Amino acid sequence: MRELTYCQAIKEALEQAMEKDHRVFLMGEGVDDPRAIFGSTKGLKERFGADRVFDIPLAENGMTGVMIGAALAGMRPVMTHQRLDFTLYAMDQIVNHAAKRSYASGGSQCVPITIRAIVGRGWGQGPQHSQSLQALYSHVPGLKVVMPSTPYDVKGLLLAAIWDNNPVMFIEYRTLYDTIGGVPQEPYTVPIGQGVVRFAGTDVTIAAISNMVLEAARAKRVLDRVGISTEIIDLRTSKPLDEAVVLNSVMKTGRLVIADTGWRTCGVAAEVAAMVAEKCFKYLKAPIRRVTLPDIPTPTSRTLEEAYYPGSKDIAEAVCDVLEAGEKLKGAVRAASQDFKQSAEKLFVGPF
Amino acid sequence: MQLVAPRVGLLCTSALVGGTIPIAVGAALASKIDGSNRVAVIVFGDGGTEEGVFHESMNFASMKKLPVVFVCENNFYAVYTHQSARQCADNIYQRAASYLIPGVRIDGNDVLRVYNEAKKAVDRARRGEGPTLIECRTYRWLEHVGPHSDTHLGYRSEAVLQDWKARCPVQSFKHKLVAEGALSEKETEEIKAEIINEIEEAVAYAKKSPYPDVEELGTAVYAP
């Protein structure tokens, strides 16, 4: 299968959506500027024209309202935010308006909007250019929240989001942009609300989302070396959550580690943990462990950044915890981790 | 505050003041993209002009020359707080100027004046010349929400209220039409009876309609 980067896959999805349906248009700060949202919108304005691909004023709330109005009038707009943090300007329109239209109109109206939002990381993004707020949006009935982790999924889920008749928060983790994977040429969709088992295993379940799926996969390479059979689930959507894929796995392994890109308190990992405790408590052999950001805003200094972000090592340690591993196993895991860096991402050198 | 009736062009309402202003601009944008030549009219109160989203909407609508008419019903109060306690100046109609949008202030109780200004604004929008802001000055007779009077609360004067009541838009227009011979008294009584009948039918329908079944609770949270 032909390979694309995550970023190229996004662009292909946008192109194919706009080719297929004249009601799809793209708006956002910088969508037609020279950087083209890290390349994900490059050439789209030249191809589809300024009426369908346009820059917007620094007015996120107003422009989200504009997007909603266009959707109510029959269009299928896509907005891009260069940072998920900027969507907070638009909370009124997203939560009070977009999320409520279907319910408040008794199902007679819908808001088929897709809001792409990038989680920044590295190069001193700092507290306001790096927030991963899937938990916030997942809390709101009426919204869908999607966080693809692979190039294949980002194209399929973006097309699914654009064809979905509901407001979808489409969250793209920045460090995934250069990852490479097989992406079919033709248009296809990946179902929203469906998780997937990335690796099958029997000793422990790691349920992860977005970038943490890659960190879980790195942890698995260490765990493989010491004979631990790891099952990794990529949740792909945090709202609606695919409960069955997690429950089926926990019923098999009895041990669960949840790895999320957001903060600990009230995060998506907390929701998954509560759900599992409610629905298959009897199958749990040990308490659930969560691997998340600490409840601290993102630091700007590089040394603090490195300490801040959890990665494959933290996941491997959490697996040891849920396995109630003795010192011998813990030592073996540590030894096997020696030649793995905390995270395999190239140190991002900027600019933004 | 969630009324919609797209069949007759009522696209969206909201209990969040100002929230529908950009939504109207979005509908106008769609009209421009799909060539349907529809004009979006957004009605909001004086309070709505204080929300940031009002300014964001005017800027974008002006820049793209979108077919939208901004109609401000200035009744001088946001719940119980007078405009003078919320705005630095009584100049709503002038605020559009910095966005290069023509703004006009009119007596919101003068039916023909409102009609003529609205027509000018709609025609301007259809010609592709962009938005207009019309500030209609009027008054609220009853309480913020509900069917009762509330001057007993003391936040506004009975005398001012009576003044405005004497300038009732419906009564004034009726007198004008009769005086000019456009309608007879009898015809005005017939129109009134027709309208009262329609209202009474609607009230009767509402009163005899059942409350929703509990099963309806979770329906339509998401569109299919």
XYZ file of C-alpha atoms in Angstrom:
576
model
C 0.000 0.000 0.000
C 1.192 3.498 -0.798
C 2.498 5.384 2.222
C 1.713 8.934 3.269
C 2.524 11.030 6.295
C -0.278 11.819 8.746
C -0.195 15.393 7.425
C -0.455 14.328 3.782
C -3.322 12.031 4.697
C -5.209 14.968 6.219
C -4.742 16.991 3.061
C -5.893 14.098 0.884
C -9.050 13.723 2.965
C -9.817 17.429 2.600
C -9.178 17.321 -1.133
C -11.360 14.289 -1.687
C -14.174 15.689 0.452
C -14.139 18.983 -1.421
C -13.998 17.214 -4.783
C -16.959 15.063 -3.934
C -19.263 17.639 -2.376
C -19.464 21.327 -3.261
C -20.996 22.036 0.150
C -17.672 21.311 1.897
C -15.500 24.340 2.473
C -12.473 25.088 4.639
C -11.881 28.092 6.841
C -9.340 28.963 9.493
C -6.557 31.287 10.515
C -3.726 30.611 8.083
C -5.339 27.911 5.933
C -4.110 29.629 2.796
C -0.900 31.127 4.126
C 2.601 30.014 3.077
C 2.875 27.462 5.924
C -0.583 26.024 5.123
C -1.186 24.569 8.604
C 2.068 22.594 8.639
C 1.330 21.610 5.033
C -2.065 20.071 5.671
C -3.945 22.595 3.519
C -1.267 23.285 0.925
C -2.574 23.997 -2.548
C -6.232 23.678 -1.587
C -7.075 27.318 -2.244
C -5.408 27.188 -5.660
C -7.406 24.096 -6.484
C -10.837 24.978 -5.056
C -10.832 28.785 -5.046
C -11.041 31.528 -2.476
C -14.757 31.010 -1.866
C -14.125 27.517 -0.529
C -10.763 27.924 1.187
C -10.325 31.135 3.122
C -8.514 32.758 5.969
C -10.529 34.236 8.814
C -10.172 37.161 11.240
C -8.883 36.448 14.748
C -12.455 35.958 15.906
C -12.777 32.291 16.785
C -16.131 32.537 18.542
C -17.754 34.641 15.839
C -16.309 32.524 13.058
C -17.479 29.308 14.701
C -20.941 30.890 14.788
C -20.554 31.701 11.096
C -19.645 28.078 10.514
C -22.745 26.929 12.406
C -24.978 29.281 10.433
C -23.555 28.015 7.153
C -24.147 24.437 8.329
C -27.752 25.187 9.305
C -28.173 26.628 5.813
C -26.994 23.362 4.260
C -23.197 23.562 3.969
C -20.576 21.214 5.479
C -17.845 23.529 6.743
C -14.473 22.497 8.145
C -12.558 24.866 10.411
C -8.920 24.520 11.356
C -7.294 25.858 14.519
C -3.531 25.819 14.643
C -3.811 25.054 18.344
C -6.600 23.335 20.259
C -6.171 26.096 22.868
C -7.763 28.571 20.417
C -11.031 26.659 20.416
C -11.562 27.941 23.951
C -12.419 31.350 22.489
C -15.298 29.566 20.768
C -16.738 27.643 23.726
C -20.034 29.515 23.559
C -20.643 28.624 19.945
C -19.338 25.069 20.242
C -21.015 24.080 23.520
C -24.038 26.370 23.783
C -24.951 26.383 20.128
C -23.484 23.628 17.947
C -23.941 20.902 20.553
C -27.547 21.872 21.290
C -29.138 22.393 17.889
C -30.208 18.839 17.156
C -31.698 18.274 20.614
C -33.265 21.717 20.982
C -34.870 21.516 17.552
C -36.326 18.085 18.273
C -34.062 16.605 15.622
C -35.336 18.893 12.863
C -31.970 20.614 12.485
C -28.388 19.464 12.535
C -24.959 21.078 12.529
C -22.607 19.088 10.264
C -19.390 20.889 11.184
C -15.857 19.568 11.623
C -13.420 21.479 13.791
C -9.800 20.438 13.280
C -7.637 21.362 16.244
C -3.946 20.675 16.722
C -2.356 19.809 20.061
C 0.977 21.577 20.162
C 4.065 20.052 21.689
C 7.731 20.848 22.031
C 9.891 23.865 21.185
C 8.578 25.619 24.257
C 4.922 25.664 23.243
C 4.116 26.440 26.854
C 0.831 26.359 28.743
C -1.348 28.067 26.123
C -0.216 26.360 22.919
C -0.261 22.716 23.997
C -3.463 21.803 25.763
C -5.100 18.469 24.971
C -8.714 19.104 25.860
C -10.557 16.055 24.590
C -12.018 15.518 28.074
C -13.621 18.944 28.078
C -15.389 18.353 24.780
C -16.181 14.702 25.484
C -18.156 15.869 28.502
C -20.692 17.695 26.320
C -23.677 15.773 24.923
C -24.122 16.565 21.260
C -20.423 16.736 20.370
C -18.268 13.960 18.962
C -14.544 13.884 19.702
C -12.060 12.032 17.533
C -8.272 11.610 17.951
C -6.731 9.541 15.165
C -3.266 8.087 15.763
C -2.221 6.864 12.299
C -2.152 8.217 8.749
C -4.702 5.603 7.695
C -7.061 6.599 10.480
C -6.618 10.340 10.131
C -7.793 10.246 6.515
C -10.656 7.832 7.195
C -11.802 9.606 10.356
C -11.579 13.073 8.816
C -13.780 11.970 5.935
C -16.142 10.329 8.429
C -16.221 13.548 10.465
C -17.004 15.668 7.422
C -19.873 13.347 6.373
C -21.155 13.096 9.949
C -24.178 15.307 10.569
C -22.987 16.295 14.018
C -20.343 18.733 15.290
C -17.066 16.810 15.469
C -13.984 18.005 17.356
C -11.149 16.512 15.304
C -8.023 16.532 17.442
C -4.634 16.092 15.749
C -1.560 15.578 17.895
C 1.287 17.665 16.463
C 4.030 15.056 16.775
C 2.028 12.604 14.680
C 2.246 14.848 11.633
C 5.465 13.297 10.300
C 4.567 9.683 11.060
C 4.218 7.479 8.006
C 1.790 4.695 7.210
C -0.187 2.977 4.476
C -3.050 5.089 3.134
C -5.304 3.896 0.312
C -5.590 6.299 -2.605
C -9.370 6.122 -2.858
C -11.712 7.837 -0.362
C -12.804 5.673 2.596
C -14.122 6.218 6.082
C -13.220 4.836 9.477
C -16.237 4.665 11.803
C -16.423 7.290 14.511
C -16.992 5.677 17.908
C -15.115 2.511 17.104
C -11.864 1.580 18.800
C -9.484 -1.033 17.431
C -7.131 -3.642 18.853
C -3.714 -2.694 17.492
C -1.869 -5.630 19.057
C -3.471 -8.696 20.613
C -2.200 -10.006 23.934
C -3.224 -11.849 27.063
C -1.441 -10.459 30.134
C -2.439 -6.825 30.185
C -4.588 -4.314 28.299
C -3.288 -0.877 27.446
C -6.138 1.367 26.271
C -4.596 4.426 24.670
C -5.537 7.368 22.516
C -3.744 9.567 19.985
C -0.001 9.890 20.534
C -0.130 7.575 23.548
C -0.937 4.673 21.217
C 2.556 5.088 19.740
C 4.041 5.336 23.217
C 2.174 2.151 24.170
C 3.593 0.431 21.102
C 7.104 1.477 22.165
C 6.414 0.168 25.659
C 5.273 -3.125 24.140
C 8.686 -3.588 22.497
C 10.225 -3.501 25.973
C 7.535 -5.716 27.480
C 7.931 -8.244 24.651
C 11.584 -8.681 25.655
C 10.607 -9.763 29.163
C 7.794 -12.034 28.022
C 4.776 -9.921 28.909
C 1.962 -10.358 26.398
C 0.441 -6.926 25.845
C -2.857 -6.054 24.200
C -3.017 -2.490 22.915
C -6.291 -0.787 22.107
C -6.437 2.426 20.137
C -9.628 4.131 21.294
C -9.625 6.504 18.270
C -12.762 8.309 19.505
C -13.258 9.605 23.037
C -16.915 10.530 22.396
C -18.769 8.279 21.816
C -16.430 5.872 23.570
C -16.207 2.307 22.267
C -16.885 0.599 25.576
C -17.117 -2.918 24.120
C -13.588 -2.998 22.715
C -12.150 -2.084 26.136
C -14.463 -4.368 28.128
C -13.808 -7.377 25.884
C -10.093 -6.898 26.376
C -10.288 -6.448 30.160
C -12.468 -9.532 30.452
C -9.601 -11.385 28.787
C -6.579 -9.900 30.579
C -8.027 -8.608 33.873
C -5.424 -5.842 33.999
C -5.792 -2.354 32.568
C -3.521 0.589 31.957
C -5.091 3.646 30.335
C -2.823 6.123 28.538
C -4.196 9.550 27.649
C -2.655 12.791 26.370
C -4.631 15.043 28.715
C -4.384 15.909 32.390
C -5.157 13.399 35.109
C -8.135 14.971 36.866
C -11.428 14.341 35.064
C -9.594 13.168 31.961
C -10.661 10.628 29.377
C -8.626 8.007 31.297
C -10.822 8.686 34.331
C -13.925 8.077 32.233
C -12.578 4.789 30.846
C -11.551 3.667 34.345
C -14.983 4.451 35.799
C -16.716 2.692 32.957
C -14.585 -0.455 33.337
C -15.048 -0.496 37.126
C -18.818 -0.210 36.631
C -19.172 -2.793 33.915
C -16.571 -5.514 34.473
C -15.336 -5.127 38.014
C -15.385 -8.880 38.595
C -12.808 -9.424 35.852
C -10.267 -7.005 37.281
C -7.314 -8.732 38.945
C -5.679 -5.468 40.037
C -6.586 -1.806 40.344
C -6.600 0.193 37.127
C -3.649 2.482 36.424
C -3.754 5.684 34.417
C -0.841 7.262 32.564
C -1.635 10.905 31.951
C -0.151 14.363 32.188
C 0.221 15.547 35.779
C -2.211 18.276 36.875
C 0.232 20.987 35.866
C 0.142 23.464 32.971
C 2.688 22.705 30.262
C 6.129 24.051 31.133
C 8.083 25.969 28.534
C 11.622 25.000 29.474
C 12.970 21.933 27.683
C 14.162 20.091 30.777
C 10.781 20.510 32.406
C 9.009 19.461 29.186
C 10.954 16.214 29.188
C 9.929 15.544 32.775
C 6.348 16.567 32.058
C 5.294 14.324 29.218
C 4.671 10.659 30.062
C 5.898 8.150 27.542
C 6.674 4.506 26.938
C 8.684 4.155 30.158
C 5.770 5.363 32.273
C 3.460 2.988 30.457
C 5.849 0.057 31.013
C 6.052 0.944 34.721
C 2.277 1.129 34.941
C 2.080 -2.318 33.346
C 4.439 -3.602 36.047
C 2.106 -2.116 38.660
C -1.036 -3.752 37.326
C 0.856 -7.026 37.013
C 1.845 -6.552 40.651
C 5.358 -7.242 39.440
C 8.020 -8.083 41.957
C 11.455 -6.448 41.962
C 12.792 -9.056 39.541
C 10.317 -8.234 36.805
C 10.610 -4.509 37.406
C 14.404 -4.793 37.120
C 14.073 -6.745 33.891
C 11.775 -4.095 32.406
C 14.166 -1.331 33.421
C 17.077 -3.172 31.862
C 15.134 -3.763 28.643
C 14.291 -0.041 28.512
C 17.891 1.072 28.693
C 18.358 1.582 24.993
C 14.907 3.112 24.403
C 14.621 6.834 24.725
C 11.594 8.086 26.681
C 10.042 8.973 23.397
C 11.270 8.352 19.895
C 10.108 11.713 18.531
C 12.776 13.849 16.940
C 13.359 16.855 19.090
C 11.188 19.433 17.395
C 13.308 22.372 16.351
C 10.589 24.794 15.291
C 9.536 27.278 14.059
C 6.011 26.972 15.364
C -35.858 30.322 23.611
C -35.209 27.469 21.232
C -37.874 28.279 18.646
C -37.095 27.354 15.074
C -39.304 27.282 11.993
C -37.066 26.950 8.957
C -40.145 26.496 6.785
C -40.972 30.148 7.295
C -37.353 31.252 7.487
C -36.848 31.312 11.264
C -33.516 29.547 11.259
C -32.336 29.794 14.834
C -32.973 31.384 18.217
C -30.873 31.284 21.342
C -31.040 32.050 25.018
C -27.430 33.212 24.879
C -27.586 36.925 24.103
C -25.815 37.684 20.852
C -25.222 34.008 20.129
C -27.220 33.959 16.921
C -25.590 37.056 15.415
C -22.675 35.183 13.825
C -25.015 32.318 12.927
C -26.992 34.723 10.748
C -23.757 35.871 9.136
C -23.010 32.206 8.433
C -26.364 31.727 6.750
C -25.593 34.788 4.637
C -22.192 33.328 3.776
C -23.868 30.094 2.639
C -26.240 32.122 0.500
C -23.271 33.794 -1.172
C -21.424 30.514 -1.752
C -24.442 28.629 -3.097
C -25.836 31.572 -5.039
C -29.314 31.320 -3.512
C -29.529 35.099 -3.057
C -31.204 34.790 0.329
C -30.798 37.586 2.844
C -30.225 36.849 6.525
C -31.888 39.126 9.063
C -30.661 39.008 12.645
C -32.669 40.641 15.403
C -31.054 41.308 18.761
C -31.458 43.712 21.656
C -29.305 46.539 22.917
C -27.559 44.070 25.235
C -26.476 41.965 22.283
C -24.372 44.828 20.938
C -22.070 44.546 23.914
C -21.067 40.948 23.183
C -17.752 40.616 21.376
C -19.405 38.371 18.861
C -21.443 41.345 17.553
C -18.260 43.084 16.543
C -16.706 39.907 15.159
C -19.832 39.417 13.054
C -19.928 42.964 11.680
C -16.256 42.867 10.736
C -16.543 39.639 8.801
C -19.885 40.477 7.181
C -18.536 43.809 6.021
C -15.265 42.410 4.728
C -17.064 39.781 2.659
C -20.028 42.049 1.785
C -22.433 39.433 3.018
C -26.209 39.723 2.523
C -27.169 40.278 6.156
C -29.258 42.909 7.938
C -28.428 43.605 11.593
C -31.556 44.764 13.423
C -31.140 46.053 16.963
C -34.321 46.452 19.000
C -33.093 48.942 21.543
C -35.555 48.881 24.411
C -32.938 50.373 26.754
C -32.929 47.503 29.217
C -31.086 44.264 29.676
C -33.348 42.644 32.270
C -33.346 45.512 34.817
C -30.152 47.307 33.876
C -30.467 50.466 31.845
C -28.317 50.987 28.737
C -26.567 53.940 30.400
C -25.142 51.593 33.042
C -23.739 49.233 30.411
C -22.608 51.264 27.423
C -20.191 54.164 27.257
C -22.522 56.052 24.880
C -26.021 55.816 23.419
C -24.769 55.299 19.895
C -25.509 51.776 18.803
C -26.321 52.768 15.213
C -22.933 54.500 14.908
C -20.901 51.492 15.926
C -21.271 49.958 12.496
C -19.380 52.876 10.946
C -15.985 51.608 12.046
C -16.775 48.425 10.107
C -17.800 50.512 7.063
C -21.406 49.423 7.501
C -24.174 52.053 7.126
C -26.077 52.492 10.384
C -29.401 54.196 10.963
C -31.427 54.973 14.065
C -35.223 54.970 13.723
C -38.393 54.977 15.768
C -38.971 51.241 16.147
C -42.676 51.859 16.775
C -43.252 53.497 13.382
C -44.391 50.633 11.191
C -43.805 52.326 7.848
C -40.440 53.707 8.834
C -39.292 50.255 9.911
C -40.663 48.743 6.698
C -38.919 51.265 4.482
C -35.544 50.994 6.218
C -35.780 47.217 6.167
C -36.560 47.261 2.463
C -33.578 49.504 1.745
C -31.299 47.199 3.726
C -32.592 44.018 2.120
C -32.268 45.507 -1.372
C -28.738 46.657 -0.586
C -27.862 43.179 0.603
C -29.335 41.574 -2.520
C -27.312 43.909 -4.726
C -24.185 42.483 -3.104
C -23.308 45.739 -1.320
C -23.172 44.156 2.103
C -24.763 44.583 5.516
C -26.703 47.379 7.222
C -27.305 48.085 10.911
C -30.751 49.383 11.837
C -31.219 50.548 15.434
C -34.950 50.532 16.246
C -35.818 52.380 19.416
C -38.727 50.888 21.284
C -39.815 49.866 24.762
C -40.669 46.805 26.773
C -44.106 46.969 28.364
C -43.946 43.928 30.602
C -41.305 42.109 32.598
C -38.144 40.594 31.082
C -39.712 37.141 31.011
C -43.375 36.557 31.705
C -46.786 38.122 31.190
C -46.850 40.559 34.115
C -45.995 44.160 34.677
C -42.957 44.860 36.875
C -42.687 48.614 37.326
C -43.466 47.990 41.002
C -39.847 46.848 41.269
C -38.893 50.469 40.827
C -36.165 50.128 38.220
C -38.063 52.248 35.694
C -40.718 54.936 35.820
C -44.414 54.416 35.258
C -44.626 57.771 33.465
C -42.050 56.796 30.859
C -43.817 53.473 30.331
C -47.191 55.198 29.799
C -45.553 57.560 27.310
C -44.352 54.631 25.258
C -47.669 52.825 25.557
C -49.326 55.870 24.040
C -47.065 55.303 21.040
C -48.103 51.690 20.536
C -47.016 50.716 17.017
C -50.158 48.715 16.295
C -52.615 51.345 17.559
C -50.740 54.199 15.871
C -50.649 52.424 12.543
C -54.305 51.450 12.810
C -55.329 55.077 13.438
C -53.201 56.203 10.501
C -54.732 53.658 8.105
C -58.277 54.538 9.175
C -57.585 58.285 9.010
C -56.184 57.915 5.494
C -59.142 55.782 4.424
C -56.974 52.742 3.690
C -59.045 50.661 6.094
C -62.464 51.140 7.631
C -63.048 50.739 11.370
C -65.086 47.669 10.567
C -62.207 46.151 8.611
C -59.806 46.777 11.487
C -62.227 44.985 13.827
C -62.355 42.050 11.401
C -58.562 41.832 11.230
C -58.348 41.989 15.015
C -60.970 39.243 15.390
C -59.085 37.051 12.918
C -55.820 37.451 14.767
C -57.383 36.873 18.186
C -59.001 33.739 16.800
C -55.689 32.452 15.481
C -54.044 33.087 18.840
C -56.861 31.424 20.760
C -56.696 28.387 18.496
C -52.958 28.143 19.115
C -53.445 28.448 22.885
C -56.167 25.799 22.839
C -53.948 23.511 20.780
C -51.058 23.989 23.209
C -53.239 23.367 26.253
C -54.728 20.163 24.893
C -51.394 18.809 23.632
C -49.904 16.171 25.902
C -46.585 16.574 27.685
C -43.812 14.537 26.067
C -43.470 10.910 27.038
C -40.522 10.139 29.294
C -39.205 7.928 26.486
C -38.471 11.101 24.527
C -35.840 12.215 27.013
C -32.727 11.137 25.126
C -33.937 11.582 21.578
C -32.100 13.695 19.004
C -29.002 14.394 21.100
C -27.198 13.445 17.905
C -28.379 13.695 14.325
C -28.475 10.369 12.516
